[in-house]
Short mmCIF file of C-alpha atoms and ligand atoms in Angstrom, two decimals:
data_model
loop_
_atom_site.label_atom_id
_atom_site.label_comp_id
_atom_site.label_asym_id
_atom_site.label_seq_id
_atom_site.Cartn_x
_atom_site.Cartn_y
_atom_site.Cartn_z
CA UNK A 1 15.84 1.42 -12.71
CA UNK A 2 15.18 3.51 -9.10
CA UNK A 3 14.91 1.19 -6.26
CA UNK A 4 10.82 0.38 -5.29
CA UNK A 5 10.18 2.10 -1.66
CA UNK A 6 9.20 -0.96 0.11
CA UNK A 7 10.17 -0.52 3.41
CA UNK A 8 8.36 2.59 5.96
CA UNK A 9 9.35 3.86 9.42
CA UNK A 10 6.71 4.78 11.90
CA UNK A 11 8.20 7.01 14.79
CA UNK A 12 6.25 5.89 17.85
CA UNK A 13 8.62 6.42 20.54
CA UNK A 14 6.71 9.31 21.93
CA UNK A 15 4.79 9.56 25.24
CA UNK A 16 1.94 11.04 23.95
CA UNK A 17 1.64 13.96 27.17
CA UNK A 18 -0.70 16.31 25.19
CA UNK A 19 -3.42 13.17 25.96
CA UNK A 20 -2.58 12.77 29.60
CA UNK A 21 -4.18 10.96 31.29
CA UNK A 22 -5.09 8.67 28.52
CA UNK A 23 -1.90 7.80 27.66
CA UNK A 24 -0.72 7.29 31.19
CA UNK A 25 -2.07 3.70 29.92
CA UNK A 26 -2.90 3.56 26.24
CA UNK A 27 -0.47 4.46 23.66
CA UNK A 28 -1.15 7.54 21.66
CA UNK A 29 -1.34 5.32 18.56
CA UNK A 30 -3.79 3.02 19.92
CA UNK A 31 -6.32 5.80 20.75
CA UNK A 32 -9.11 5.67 18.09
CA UNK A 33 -10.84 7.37 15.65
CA UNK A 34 -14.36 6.25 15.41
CA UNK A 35 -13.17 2.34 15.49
CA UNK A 36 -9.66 2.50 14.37
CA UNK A 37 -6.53 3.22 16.00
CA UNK A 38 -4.51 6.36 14.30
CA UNK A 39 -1.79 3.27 13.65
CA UNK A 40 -4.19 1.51 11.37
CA UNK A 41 -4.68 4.41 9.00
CA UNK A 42 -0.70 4.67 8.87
CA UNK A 43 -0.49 0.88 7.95
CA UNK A 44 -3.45 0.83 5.97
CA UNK A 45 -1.81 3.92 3.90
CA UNK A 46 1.72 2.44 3.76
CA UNK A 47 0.49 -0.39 2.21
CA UNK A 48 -1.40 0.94 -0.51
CA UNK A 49 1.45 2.69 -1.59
CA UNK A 50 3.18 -0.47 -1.86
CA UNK A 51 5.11 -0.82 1.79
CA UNK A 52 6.34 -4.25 2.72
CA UNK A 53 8.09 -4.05 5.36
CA UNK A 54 6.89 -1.72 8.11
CA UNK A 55 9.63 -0.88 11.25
CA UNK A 56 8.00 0.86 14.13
CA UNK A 57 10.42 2.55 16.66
CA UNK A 58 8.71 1.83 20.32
CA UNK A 59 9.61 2.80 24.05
CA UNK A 60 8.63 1.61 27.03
CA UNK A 61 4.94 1.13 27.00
CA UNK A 62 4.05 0.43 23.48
CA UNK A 63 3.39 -3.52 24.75
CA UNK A 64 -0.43 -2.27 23.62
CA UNK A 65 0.79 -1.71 19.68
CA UNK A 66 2.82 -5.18 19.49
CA UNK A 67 -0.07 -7.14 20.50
CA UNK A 68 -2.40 -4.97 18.57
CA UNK A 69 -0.87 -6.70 14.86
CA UNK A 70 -0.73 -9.96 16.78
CA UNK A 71 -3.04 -12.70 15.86
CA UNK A 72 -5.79 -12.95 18.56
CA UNK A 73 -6.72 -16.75 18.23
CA UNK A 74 -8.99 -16.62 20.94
CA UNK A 75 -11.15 -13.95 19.92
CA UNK A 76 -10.75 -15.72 16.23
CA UNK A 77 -12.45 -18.89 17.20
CA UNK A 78 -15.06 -17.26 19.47
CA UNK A 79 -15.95 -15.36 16.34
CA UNK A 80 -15.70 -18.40 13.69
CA UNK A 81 -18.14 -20.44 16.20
CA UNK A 82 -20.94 -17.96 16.27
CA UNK A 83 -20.63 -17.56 12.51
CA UNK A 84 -19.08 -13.46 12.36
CA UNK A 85 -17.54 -13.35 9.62
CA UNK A 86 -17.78 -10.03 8.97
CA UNK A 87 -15.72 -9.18 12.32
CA UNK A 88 -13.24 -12.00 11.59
CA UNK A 89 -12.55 -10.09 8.07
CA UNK A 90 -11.98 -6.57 9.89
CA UNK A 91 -9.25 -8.39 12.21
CA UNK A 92 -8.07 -9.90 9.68
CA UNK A 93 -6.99 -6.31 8.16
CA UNK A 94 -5.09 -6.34 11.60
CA UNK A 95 -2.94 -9.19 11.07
CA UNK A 96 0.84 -8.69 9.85
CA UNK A 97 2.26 -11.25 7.36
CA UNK A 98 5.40 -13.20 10.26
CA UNK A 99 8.27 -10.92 9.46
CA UNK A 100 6.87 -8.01 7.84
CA UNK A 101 6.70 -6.27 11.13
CA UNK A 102 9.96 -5.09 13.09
CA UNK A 103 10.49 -3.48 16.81
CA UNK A 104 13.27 -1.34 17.53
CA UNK A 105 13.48 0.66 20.87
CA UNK A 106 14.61 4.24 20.73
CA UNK A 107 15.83 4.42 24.40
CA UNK A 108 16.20 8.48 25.05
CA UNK A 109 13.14 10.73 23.28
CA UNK A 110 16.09 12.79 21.63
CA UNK A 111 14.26 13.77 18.59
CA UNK A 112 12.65 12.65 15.01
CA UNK A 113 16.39 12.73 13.44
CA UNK A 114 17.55 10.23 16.36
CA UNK A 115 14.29 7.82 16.16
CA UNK A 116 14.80 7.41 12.29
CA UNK A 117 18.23 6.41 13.08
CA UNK A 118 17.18 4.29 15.32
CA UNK A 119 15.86 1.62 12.19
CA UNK A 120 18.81 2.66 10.02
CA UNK A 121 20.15 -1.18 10.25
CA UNK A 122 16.79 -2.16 9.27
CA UNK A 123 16.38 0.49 6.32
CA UNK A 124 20.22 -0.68 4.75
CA UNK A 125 20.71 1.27 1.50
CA UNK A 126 17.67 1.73 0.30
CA UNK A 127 15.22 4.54 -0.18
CA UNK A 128 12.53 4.45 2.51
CA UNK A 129 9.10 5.53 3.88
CA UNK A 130 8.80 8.01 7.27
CA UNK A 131 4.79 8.06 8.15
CA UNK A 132 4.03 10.08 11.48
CA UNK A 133 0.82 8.64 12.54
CA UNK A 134 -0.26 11.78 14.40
CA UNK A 135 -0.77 13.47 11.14
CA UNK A 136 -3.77 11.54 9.23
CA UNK A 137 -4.34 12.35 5.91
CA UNK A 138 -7.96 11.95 4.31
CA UNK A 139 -7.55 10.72 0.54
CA UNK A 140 -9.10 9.61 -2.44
CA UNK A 141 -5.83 8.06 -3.48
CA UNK A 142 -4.01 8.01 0.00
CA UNK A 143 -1.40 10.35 0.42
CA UNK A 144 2.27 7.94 0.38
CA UNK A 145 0.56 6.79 -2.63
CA UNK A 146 1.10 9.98 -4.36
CA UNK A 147 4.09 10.35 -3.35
CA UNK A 148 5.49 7.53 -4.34
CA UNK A 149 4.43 7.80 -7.66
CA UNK A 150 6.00 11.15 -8.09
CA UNK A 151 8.69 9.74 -6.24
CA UNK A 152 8.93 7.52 -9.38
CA UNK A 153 9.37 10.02 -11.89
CA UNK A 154 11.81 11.99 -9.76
CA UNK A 155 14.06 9.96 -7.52
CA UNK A 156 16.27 12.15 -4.83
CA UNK A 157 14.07 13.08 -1.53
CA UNK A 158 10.63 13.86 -0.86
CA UNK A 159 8.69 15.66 2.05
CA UNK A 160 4.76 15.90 1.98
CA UNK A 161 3.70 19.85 1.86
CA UNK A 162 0.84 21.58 2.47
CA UNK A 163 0.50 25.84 3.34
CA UNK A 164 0.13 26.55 7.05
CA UNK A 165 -0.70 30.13 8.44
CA UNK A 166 2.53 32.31 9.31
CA UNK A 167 1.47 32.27 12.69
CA UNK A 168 1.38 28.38 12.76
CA UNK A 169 5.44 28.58 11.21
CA UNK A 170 6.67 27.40 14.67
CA UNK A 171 5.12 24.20 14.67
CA UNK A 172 6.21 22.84 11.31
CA UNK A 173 10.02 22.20 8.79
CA UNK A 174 9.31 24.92 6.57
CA UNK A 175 10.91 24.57 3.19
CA UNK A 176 12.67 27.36 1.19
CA UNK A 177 11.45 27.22 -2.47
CA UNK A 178 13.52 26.98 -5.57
CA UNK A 179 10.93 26.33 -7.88
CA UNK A 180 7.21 25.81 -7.71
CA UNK A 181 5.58 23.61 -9.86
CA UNK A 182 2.30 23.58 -8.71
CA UNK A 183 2.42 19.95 -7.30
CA UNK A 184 6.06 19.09 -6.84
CA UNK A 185 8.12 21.99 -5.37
CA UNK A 186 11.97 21.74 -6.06
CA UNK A 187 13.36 23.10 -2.18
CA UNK A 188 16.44 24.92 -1.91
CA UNK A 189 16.30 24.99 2.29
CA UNK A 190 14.52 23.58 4.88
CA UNK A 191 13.96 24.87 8.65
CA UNK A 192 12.57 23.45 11.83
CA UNK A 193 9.92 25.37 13.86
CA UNK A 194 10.89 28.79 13.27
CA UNK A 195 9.72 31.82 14.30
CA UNK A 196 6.73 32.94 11.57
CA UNK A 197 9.32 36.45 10.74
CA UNK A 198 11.81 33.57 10.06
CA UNK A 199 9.76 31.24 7.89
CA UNK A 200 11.13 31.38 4.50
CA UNK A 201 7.57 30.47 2.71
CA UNK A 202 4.30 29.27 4.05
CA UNK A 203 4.80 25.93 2.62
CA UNK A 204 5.35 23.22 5.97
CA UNK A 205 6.47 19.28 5.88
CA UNK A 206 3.33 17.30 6.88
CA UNK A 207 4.63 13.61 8.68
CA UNK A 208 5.47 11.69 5.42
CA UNK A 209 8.73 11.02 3.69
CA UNK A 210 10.83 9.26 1.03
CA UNK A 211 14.02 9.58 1.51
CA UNK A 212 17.47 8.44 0.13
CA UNK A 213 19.63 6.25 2.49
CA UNK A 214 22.17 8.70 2.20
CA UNK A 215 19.66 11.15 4.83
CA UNK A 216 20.71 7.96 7.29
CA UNK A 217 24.24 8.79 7.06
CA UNK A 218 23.82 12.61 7.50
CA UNK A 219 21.74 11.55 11.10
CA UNK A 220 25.55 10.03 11.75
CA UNK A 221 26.90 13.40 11.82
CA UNK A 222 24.42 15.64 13.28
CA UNK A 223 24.19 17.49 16.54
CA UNK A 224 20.73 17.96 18.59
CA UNK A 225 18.97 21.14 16.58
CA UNK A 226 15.82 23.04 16.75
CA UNK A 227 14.61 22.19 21.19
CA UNK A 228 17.48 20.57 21.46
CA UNK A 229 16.65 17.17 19.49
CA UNK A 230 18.08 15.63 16.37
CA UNK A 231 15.59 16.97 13.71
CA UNK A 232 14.70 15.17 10.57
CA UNK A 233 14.82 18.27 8.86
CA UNK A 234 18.38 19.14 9.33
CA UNK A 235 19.44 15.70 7.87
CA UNK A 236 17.28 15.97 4.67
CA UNK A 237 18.62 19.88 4.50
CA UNK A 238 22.12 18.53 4.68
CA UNK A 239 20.90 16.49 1.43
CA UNK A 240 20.47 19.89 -0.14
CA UNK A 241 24.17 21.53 0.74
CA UNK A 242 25.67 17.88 -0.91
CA UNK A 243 24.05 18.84 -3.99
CA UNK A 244 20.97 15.95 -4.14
CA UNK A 245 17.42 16.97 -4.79
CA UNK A 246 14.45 17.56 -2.57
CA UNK A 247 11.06 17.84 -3.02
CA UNK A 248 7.86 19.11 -1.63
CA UNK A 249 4.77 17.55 -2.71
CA UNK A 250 1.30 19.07 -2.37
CA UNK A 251 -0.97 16.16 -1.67
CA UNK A 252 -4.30 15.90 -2.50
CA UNK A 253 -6.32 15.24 0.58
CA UNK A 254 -7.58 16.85 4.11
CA UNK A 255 -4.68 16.53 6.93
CA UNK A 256 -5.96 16.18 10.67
CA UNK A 257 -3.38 16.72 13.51
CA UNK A 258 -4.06 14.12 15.96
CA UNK A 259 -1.14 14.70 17.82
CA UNK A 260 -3.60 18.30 19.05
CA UNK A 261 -6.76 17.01 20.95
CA UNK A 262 -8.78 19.47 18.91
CA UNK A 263 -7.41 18.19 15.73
CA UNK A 264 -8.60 14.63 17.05
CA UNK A 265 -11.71 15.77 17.09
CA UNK A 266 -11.91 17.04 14.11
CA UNK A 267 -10.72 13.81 12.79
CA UNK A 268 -13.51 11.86 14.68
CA UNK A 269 -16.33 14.32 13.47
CA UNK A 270 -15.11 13.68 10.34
CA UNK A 271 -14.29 10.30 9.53
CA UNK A 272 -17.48 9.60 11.50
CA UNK A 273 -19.53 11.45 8.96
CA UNK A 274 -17.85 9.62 6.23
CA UNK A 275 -19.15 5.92 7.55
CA UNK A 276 -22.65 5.02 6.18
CA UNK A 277 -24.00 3.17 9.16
CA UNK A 278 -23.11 6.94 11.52
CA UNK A 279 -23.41 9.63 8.96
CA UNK A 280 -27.29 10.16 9.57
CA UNK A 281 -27.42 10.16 13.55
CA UNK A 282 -24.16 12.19 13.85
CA UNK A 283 -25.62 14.69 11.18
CA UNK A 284 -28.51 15.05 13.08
CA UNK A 285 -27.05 15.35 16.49
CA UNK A 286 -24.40 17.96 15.20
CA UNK A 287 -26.93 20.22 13.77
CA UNK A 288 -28.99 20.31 16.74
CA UNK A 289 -26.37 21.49 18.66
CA UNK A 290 -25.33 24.10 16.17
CA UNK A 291 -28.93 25.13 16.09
CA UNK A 292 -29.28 25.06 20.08
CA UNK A 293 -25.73 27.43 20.26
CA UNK A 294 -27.16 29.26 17.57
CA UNK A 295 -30.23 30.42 19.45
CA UNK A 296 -28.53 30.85 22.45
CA UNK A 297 -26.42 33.67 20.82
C1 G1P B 1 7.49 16.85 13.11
C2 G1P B 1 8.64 17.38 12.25
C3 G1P B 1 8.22 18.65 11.52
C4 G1P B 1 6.94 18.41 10.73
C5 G1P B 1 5.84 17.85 11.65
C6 G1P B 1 4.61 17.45 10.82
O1 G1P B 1 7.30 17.76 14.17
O2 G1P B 1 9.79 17.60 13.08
O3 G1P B 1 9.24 19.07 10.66
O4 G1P B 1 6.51 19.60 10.12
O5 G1P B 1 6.31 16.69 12.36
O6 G1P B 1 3.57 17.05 11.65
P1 G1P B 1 6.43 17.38 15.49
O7 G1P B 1 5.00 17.65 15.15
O8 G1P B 1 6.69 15.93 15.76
O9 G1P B 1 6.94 18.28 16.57
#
């Protein structure tokens, strides 16, 4: 029988500069999209697809995210008292079962690879769960979800994929292909951020993982890679020259890059469209504008 995924490392380590001066404060993963912060889509996702035990690696200045899955008795009780329940069941969603939330500090921003590493006391030998909140995934079925359950059918490692523009090559791991099967794609090579005349496919990692325990181990070795910081990539490639299996796996879903502020927006346009009580005024507002830049053309 494979081992269930059941534990899921959220990277959070990083300063967030792209949303300066907003993060000079707030941590990147608190920032919101319509009413919830990009971290409760990550949680909200891992746990669907069956996470128990979620390990966020902080720095200085993520005091914000603790307190954020805290309890909050005194907002609890002023709610309860003037009868909003409704409220008290959307914190709720907030709350983390005592224990099923761990803190590790990365101390030096020296890459993915290194933050990973980071947990890997907390991860033991296990397979495991990498969700980069910046990258927010819009799904029927949410994306780790779909992994996982391919994951179950074909053990070994597994990065989400989805094609990018040659031009956009530099930004993404870009994975070699083997074999494409539609869905899954067996990966023969994998490459961090390289130039688009060096990208061997158009196929990039989006920010989630399963990966063996054994990708841990290959962090042990590794120097600093692509900008000078241990990459993910080069650990889960390493998987590939000791002869275990990777896969890329084409989710089904619309991916917004939050860690870009126009991606945010995107996001926020978006998600606020898909909420009932917004869809109508937001609708109306956006095809005003449209219609105002339209004439003005
Ligand atoms: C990270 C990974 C990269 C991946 C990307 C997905 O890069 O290193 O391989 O394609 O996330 O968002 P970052 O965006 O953190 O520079």
């Amino acid at each position: 029988m494979r081992k269930k995924v059941t534990k899921a490392v959220f990277p959070v380590a990083g300063l967030g500069t792209r949303f300066l001066p907003a993060t000079k404060s707030v941590p990147k993963e608190i920032m919101t999209l319509v009413d919830r912060p990009l971290i409760q889509y990550a949680i909200d996702e891992a746990r669907a697809a069956g996470i128990k035990e979620f390990i966020f690696v902080t720095s200085r200045g993520k005091g914000a995210l603790e307190d954020y899955f805290d309890h909050s008795p005194v907002l609890e009780q002023e709610l309860r008292s003037k009868n909003k329940t409704e409220l008290l069941e959307i914190l709720k969603n907030t709350n983390m079962d005592s224990g099923a939330i761990a803190y590790i500090r990365q101390h030096k921003a020296l890459g993915l690879g290194h933050a990973v590493w980071c947990a890997r006391r907390l991860i033991g030998n296990e397979p495991f769960a990498v969700i980069l909140p910046d990258d927010v995934i819009a799904a029927e079925k949410p994306c780790l979800q779909q992994m996982v359950e391919a994951y179950n059918e074909t053990g070994g490692n597994m990065v989400a994929a989805m094609e990018v523009p040659p031009e956009r090559a530099s930004s993404y791991g870009m994975l070699d292909v083997a074999d494409d099967q539609g869905e899954l794609v067996k990966i023969r090579g994998m490459v961090e951020k390289p130039k688009a005349e060096d990208a061997p496919s158009n196929l990039a990692v989006i920010g989630r993982y399963i990966l063996s325990p054994n990708v841990l181990r290959n962090l042990n070795q590794l120097k600093s890679g692509s900008g000078g910081e241990i990459q993910l990539t080069d650990a889960i490639a390493a998987e590939l020259t000791q002869g275990h299996d990777v896969y890329g796996y084409r989710f089904k879903g619309q991916r917004f890059d939050c860690g870009s502020k126009s991606g945010f927006l995107q996001a926020t346009v978006s998600f606020g469209l898909g909420r009932e009580e917004l869809r109508d005024d937001l609708y109306a507002y956006l095809q005003d504008i449209m219609s105002v830049d339209k004439a003005a053309q």
